[in-house]
Short mmCIF file of N, CA and C in Angstrom, two decimals:
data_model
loop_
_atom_site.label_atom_id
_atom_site.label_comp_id
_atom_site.label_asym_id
_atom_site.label_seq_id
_atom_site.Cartn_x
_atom_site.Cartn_y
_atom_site.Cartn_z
N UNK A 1 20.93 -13.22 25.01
CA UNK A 1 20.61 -12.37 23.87
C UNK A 1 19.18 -12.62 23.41
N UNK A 2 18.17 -11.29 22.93
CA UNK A 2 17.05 -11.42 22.67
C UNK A 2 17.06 -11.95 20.90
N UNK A 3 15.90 -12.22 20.62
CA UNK A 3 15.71 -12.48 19.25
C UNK A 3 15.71 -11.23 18.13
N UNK A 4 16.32 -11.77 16.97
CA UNK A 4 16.42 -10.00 16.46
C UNK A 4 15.13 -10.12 15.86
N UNK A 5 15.12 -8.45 15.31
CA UNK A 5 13.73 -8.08 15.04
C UNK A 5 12.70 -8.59 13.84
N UNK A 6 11.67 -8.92 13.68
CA UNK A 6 10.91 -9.91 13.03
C UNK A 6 11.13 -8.71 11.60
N UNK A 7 11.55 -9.22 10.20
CA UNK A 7 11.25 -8.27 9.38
C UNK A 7 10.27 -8.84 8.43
N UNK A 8 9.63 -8.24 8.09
CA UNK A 8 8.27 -8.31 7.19
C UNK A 8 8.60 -8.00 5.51
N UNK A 9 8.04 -8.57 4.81
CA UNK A 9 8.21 -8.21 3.39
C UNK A 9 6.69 -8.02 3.23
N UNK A 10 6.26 -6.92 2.94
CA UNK A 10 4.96 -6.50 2.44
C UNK A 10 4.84 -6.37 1.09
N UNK A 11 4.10 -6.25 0.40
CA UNK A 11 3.57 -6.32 -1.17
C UNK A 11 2.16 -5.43 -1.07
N UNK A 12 1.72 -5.26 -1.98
CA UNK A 12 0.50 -4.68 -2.55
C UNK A 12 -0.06 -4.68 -4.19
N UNK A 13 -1.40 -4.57 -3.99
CA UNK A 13 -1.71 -4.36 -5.02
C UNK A 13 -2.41 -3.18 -5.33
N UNK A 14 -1.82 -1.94 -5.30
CA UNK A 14 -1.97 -1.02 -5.77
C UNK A 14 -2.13 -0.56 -7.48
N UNK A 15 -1.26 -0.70 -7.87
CA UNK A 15 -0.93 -0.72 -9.22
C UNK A 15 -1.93 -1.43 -9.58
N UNK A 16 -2.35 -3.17 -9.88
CA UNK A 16 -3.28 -3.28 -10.33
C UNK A 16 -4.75 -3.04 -9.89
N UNK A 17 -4.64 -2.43 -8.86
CA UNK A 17 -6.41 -1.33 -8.17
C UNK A 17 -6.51 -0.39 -8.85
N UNK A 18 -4.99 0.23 -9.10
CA UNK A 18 -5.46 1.71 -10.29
C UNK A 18 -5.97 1.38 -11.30
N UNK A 19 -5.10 0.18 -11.86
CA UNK A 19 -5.36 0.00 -13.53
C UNK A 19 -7.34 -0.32 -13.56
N UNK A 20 -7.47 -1.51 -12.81
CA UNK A 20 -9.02 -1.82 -12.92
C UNK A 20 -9.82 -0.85 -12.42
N UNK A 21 -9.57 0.70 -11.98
CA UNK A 21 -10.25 1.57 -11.74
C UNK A 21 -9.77 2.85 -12.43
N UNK A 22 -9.05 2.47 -13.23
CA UNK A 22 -8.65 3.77 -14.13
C UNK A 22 -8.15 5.10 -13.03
N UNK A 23 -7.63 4.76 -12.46
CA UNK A 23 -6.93 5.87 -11.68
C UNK A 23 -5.47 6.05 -11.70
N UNK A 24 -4.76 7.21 -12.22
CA UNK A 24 -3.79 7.33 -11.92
C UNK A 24 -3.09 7.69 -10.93
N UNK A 25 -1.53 7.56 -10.42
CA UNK A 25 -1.03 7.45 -9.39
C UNK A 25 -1.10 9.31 -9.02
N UNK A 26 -1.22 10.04 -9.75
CA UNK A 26 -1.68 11.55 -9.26
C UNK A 26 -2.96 11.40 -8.76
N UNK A 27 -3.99 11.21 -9.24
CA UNK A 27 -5.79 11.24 -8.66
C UNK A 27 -5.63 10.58 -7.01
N UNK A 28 -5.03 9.07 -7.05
CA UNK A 28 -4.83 8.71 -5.73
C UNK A 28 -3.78 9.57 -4.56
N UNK A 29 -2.78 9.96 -5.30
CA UNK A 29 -2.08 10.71 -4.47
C UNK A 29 -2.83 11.98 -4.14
N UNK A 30 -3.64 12.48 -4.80
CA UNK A 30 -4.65 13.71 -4.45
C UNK A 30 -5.55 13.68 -3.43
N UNK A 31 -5.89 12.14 -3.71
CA UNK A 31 -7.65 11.67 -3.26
C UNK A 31 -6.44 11.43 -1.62
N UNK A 32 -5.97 10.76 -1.05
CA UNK A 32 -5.51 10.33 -0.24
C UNK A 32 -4.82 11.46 0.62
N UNK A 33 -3.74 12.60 -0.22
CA UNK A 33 -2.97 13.94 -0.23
C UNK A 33 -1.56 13.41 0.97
N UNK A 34 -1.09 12.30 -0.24
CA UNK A 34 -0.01 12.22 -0.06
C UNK A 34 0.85 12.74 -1.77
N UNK A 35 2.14 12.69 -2.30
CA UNK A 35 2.91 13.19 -3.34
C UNK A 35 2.56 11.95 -4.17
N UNK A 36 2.25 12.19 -5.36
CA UNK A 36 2.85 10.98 -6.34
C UNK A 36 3.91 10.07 -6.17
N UNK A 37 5.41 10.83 -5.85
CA UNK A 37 6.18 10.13 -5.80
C UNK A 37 5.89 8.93 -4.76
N UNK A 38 4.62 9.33 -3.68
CA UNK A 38 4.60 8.69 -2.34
C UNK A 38 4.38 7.29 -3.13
N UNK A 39 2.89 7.57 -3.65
CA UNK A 39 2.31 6.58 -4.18
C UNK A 39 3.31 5.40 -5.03
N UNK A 40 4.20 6.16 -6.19
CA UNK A 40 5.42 5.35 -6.83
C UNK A 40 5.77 4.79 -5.94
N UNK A 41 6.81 4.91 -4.88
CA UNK A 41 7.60 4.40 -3.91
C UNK A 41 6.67 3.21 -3.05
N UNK A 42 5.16 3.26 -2.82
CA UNK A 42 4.66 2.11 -2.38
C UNK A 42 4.26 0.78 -2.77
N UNK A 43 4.31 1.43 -4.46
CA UNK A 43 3.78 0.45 -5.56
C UNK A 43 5.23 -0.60 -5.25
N UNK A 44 6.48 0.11 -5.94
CA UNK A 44 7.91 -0.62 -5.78
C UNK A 44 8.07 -1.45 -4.46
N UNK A 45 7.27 -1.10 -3.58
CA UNK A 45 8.30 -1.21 -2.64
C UNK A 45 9.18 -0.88 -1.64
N UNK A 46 9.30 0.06 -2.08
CA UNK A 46 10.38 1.07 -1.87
C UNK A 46 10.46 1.65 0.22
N UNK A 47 9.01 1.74 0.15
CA UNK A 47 8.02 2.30 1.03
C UNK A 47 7.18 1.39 1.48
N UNK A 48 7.08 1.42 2.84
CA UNK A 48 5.90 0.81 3.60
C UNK A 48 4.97 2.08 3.90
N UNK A 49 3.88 2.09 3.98
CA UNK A 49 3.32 3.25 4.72
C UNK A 49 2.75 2.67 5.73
N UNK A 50 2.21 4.23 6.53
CA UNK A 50 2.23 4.12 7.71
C UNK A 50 1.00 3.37 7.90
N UNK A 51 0.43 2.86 8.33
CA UNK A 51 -0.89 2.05 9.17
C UNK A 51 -2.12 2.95 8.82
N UNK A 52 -2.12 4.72 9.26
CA UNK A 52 -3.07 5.23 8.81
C UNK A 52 -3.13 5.27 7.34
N UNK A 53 -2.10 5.78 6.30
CA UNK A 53 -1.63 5.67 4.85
C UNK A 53 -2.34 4.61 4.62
N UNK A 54 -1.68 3.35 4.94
CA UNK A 54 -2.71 1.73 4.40
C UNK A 54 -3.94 1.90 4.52
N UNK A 55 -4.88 2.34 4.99
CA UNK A 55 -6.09 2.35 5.38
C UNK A 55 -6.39 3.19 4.62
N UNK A 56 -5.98 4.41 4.28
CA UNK A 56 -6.86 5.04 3.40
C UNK A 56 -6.65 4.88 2.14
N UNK A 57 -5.48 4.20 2.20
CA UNK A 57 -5.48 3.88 0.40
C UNK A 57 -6.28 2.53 0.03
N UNK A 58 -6.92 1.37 1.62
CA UNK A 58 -7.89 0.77 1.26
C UNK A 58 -9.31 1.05 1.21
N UNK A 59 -9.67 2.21 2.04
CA UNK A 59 -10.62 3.07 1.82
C UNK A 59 -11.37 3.73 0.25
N UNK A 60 -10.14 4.16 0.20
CA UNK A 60 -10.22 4.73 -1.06
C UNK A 60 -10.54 3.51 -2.17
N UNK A 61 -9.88 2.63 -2.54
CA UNK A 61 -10.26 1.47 -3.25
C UNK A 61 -11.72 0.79 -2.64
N UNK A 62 -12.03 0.74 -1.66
CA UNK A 62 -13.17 0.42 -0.73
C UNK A 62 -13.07 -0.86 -1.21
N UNK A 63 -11.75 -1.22 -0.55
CA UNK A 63 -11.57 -2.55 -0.01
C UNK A 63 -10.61 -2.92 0.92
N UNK A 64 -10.87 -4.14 1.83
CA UNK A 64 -10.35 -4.39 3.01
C UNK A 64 -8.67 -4.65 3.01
N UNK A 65 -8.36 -3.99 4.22
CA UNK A 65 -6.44 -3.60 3.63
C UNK A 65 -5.82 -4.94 3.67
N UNK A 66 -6.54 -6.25 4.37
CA UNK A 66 -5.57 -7.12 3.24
C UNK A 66 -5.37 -7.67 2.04
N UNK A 67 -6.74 -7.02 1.52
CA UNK A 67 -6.97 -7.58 -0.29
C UNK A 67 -5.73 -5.91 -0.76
N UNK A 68 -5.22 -5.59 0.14
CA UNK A 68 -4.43 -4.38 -0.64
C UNK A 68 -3.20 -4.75 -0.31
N UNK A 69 -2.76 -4.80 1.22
CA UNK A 69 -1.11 -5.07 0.87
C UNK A 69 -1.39 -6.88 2.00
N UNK A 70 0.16 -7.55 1.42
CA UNK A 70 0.11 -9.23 1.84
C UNK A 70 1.34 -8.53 2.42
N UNK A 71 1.40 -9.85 3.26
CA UNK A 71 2.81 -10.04 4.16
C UNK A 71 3.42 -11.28 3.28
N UNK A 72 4.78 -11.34 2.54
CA UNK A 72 5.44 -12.55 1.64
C UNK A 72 6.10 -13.21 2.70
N UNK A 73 6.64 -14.42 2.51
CA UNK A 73 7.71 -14.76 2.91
C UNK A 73 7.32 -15.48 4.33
N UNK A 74 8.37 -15.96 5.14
CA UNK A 74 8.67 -16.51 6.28
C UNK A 74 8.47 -15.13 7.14
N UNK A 75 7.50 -15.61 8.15
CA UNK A 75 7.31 -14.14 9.31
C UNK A 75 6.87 -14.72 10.64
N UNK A 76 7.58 -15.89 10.96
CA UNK A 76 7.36 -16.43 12.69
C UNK A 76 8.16 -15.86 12.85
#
């Protein structure tokens, strides 16, 4: 039997990138043109996005995507 699959707990700091840039989760969901709700659901948690998504929402902050989302936890 193979090893099961590695799961990741990701985090971000989204939420506090808006607040210190005064952006709300509509302007980024615009600037980026994904839904608000997208944006909600990544802040929680809820949602991983996709690899391109991460990038432009570190773009957009114009900062490097691991000062945006961490990997928590045990991940060998």
């Amino acid at each position: 039997m193979g090893k099961s699959p590695m799961k990741l707990n990701i985090s971000n700091q989204i939420s506090s990138l808006r607040a210190e840039n005064k952006v709300t989760q509509e302007e980024l969901a615009q600037a980026i043109e994904v839904t608000r709700a997208t944006i909600g659901s990544i802040e929680k948690g809820k949602y991983n996005p996709s690899l391109e998504l991460a990038f432009r929402i570190s773009l957009f902050f114009k900062k490097n995507i691991n000062e945006v989302f961490n990997i928590e936890g045990n991940h060998e």
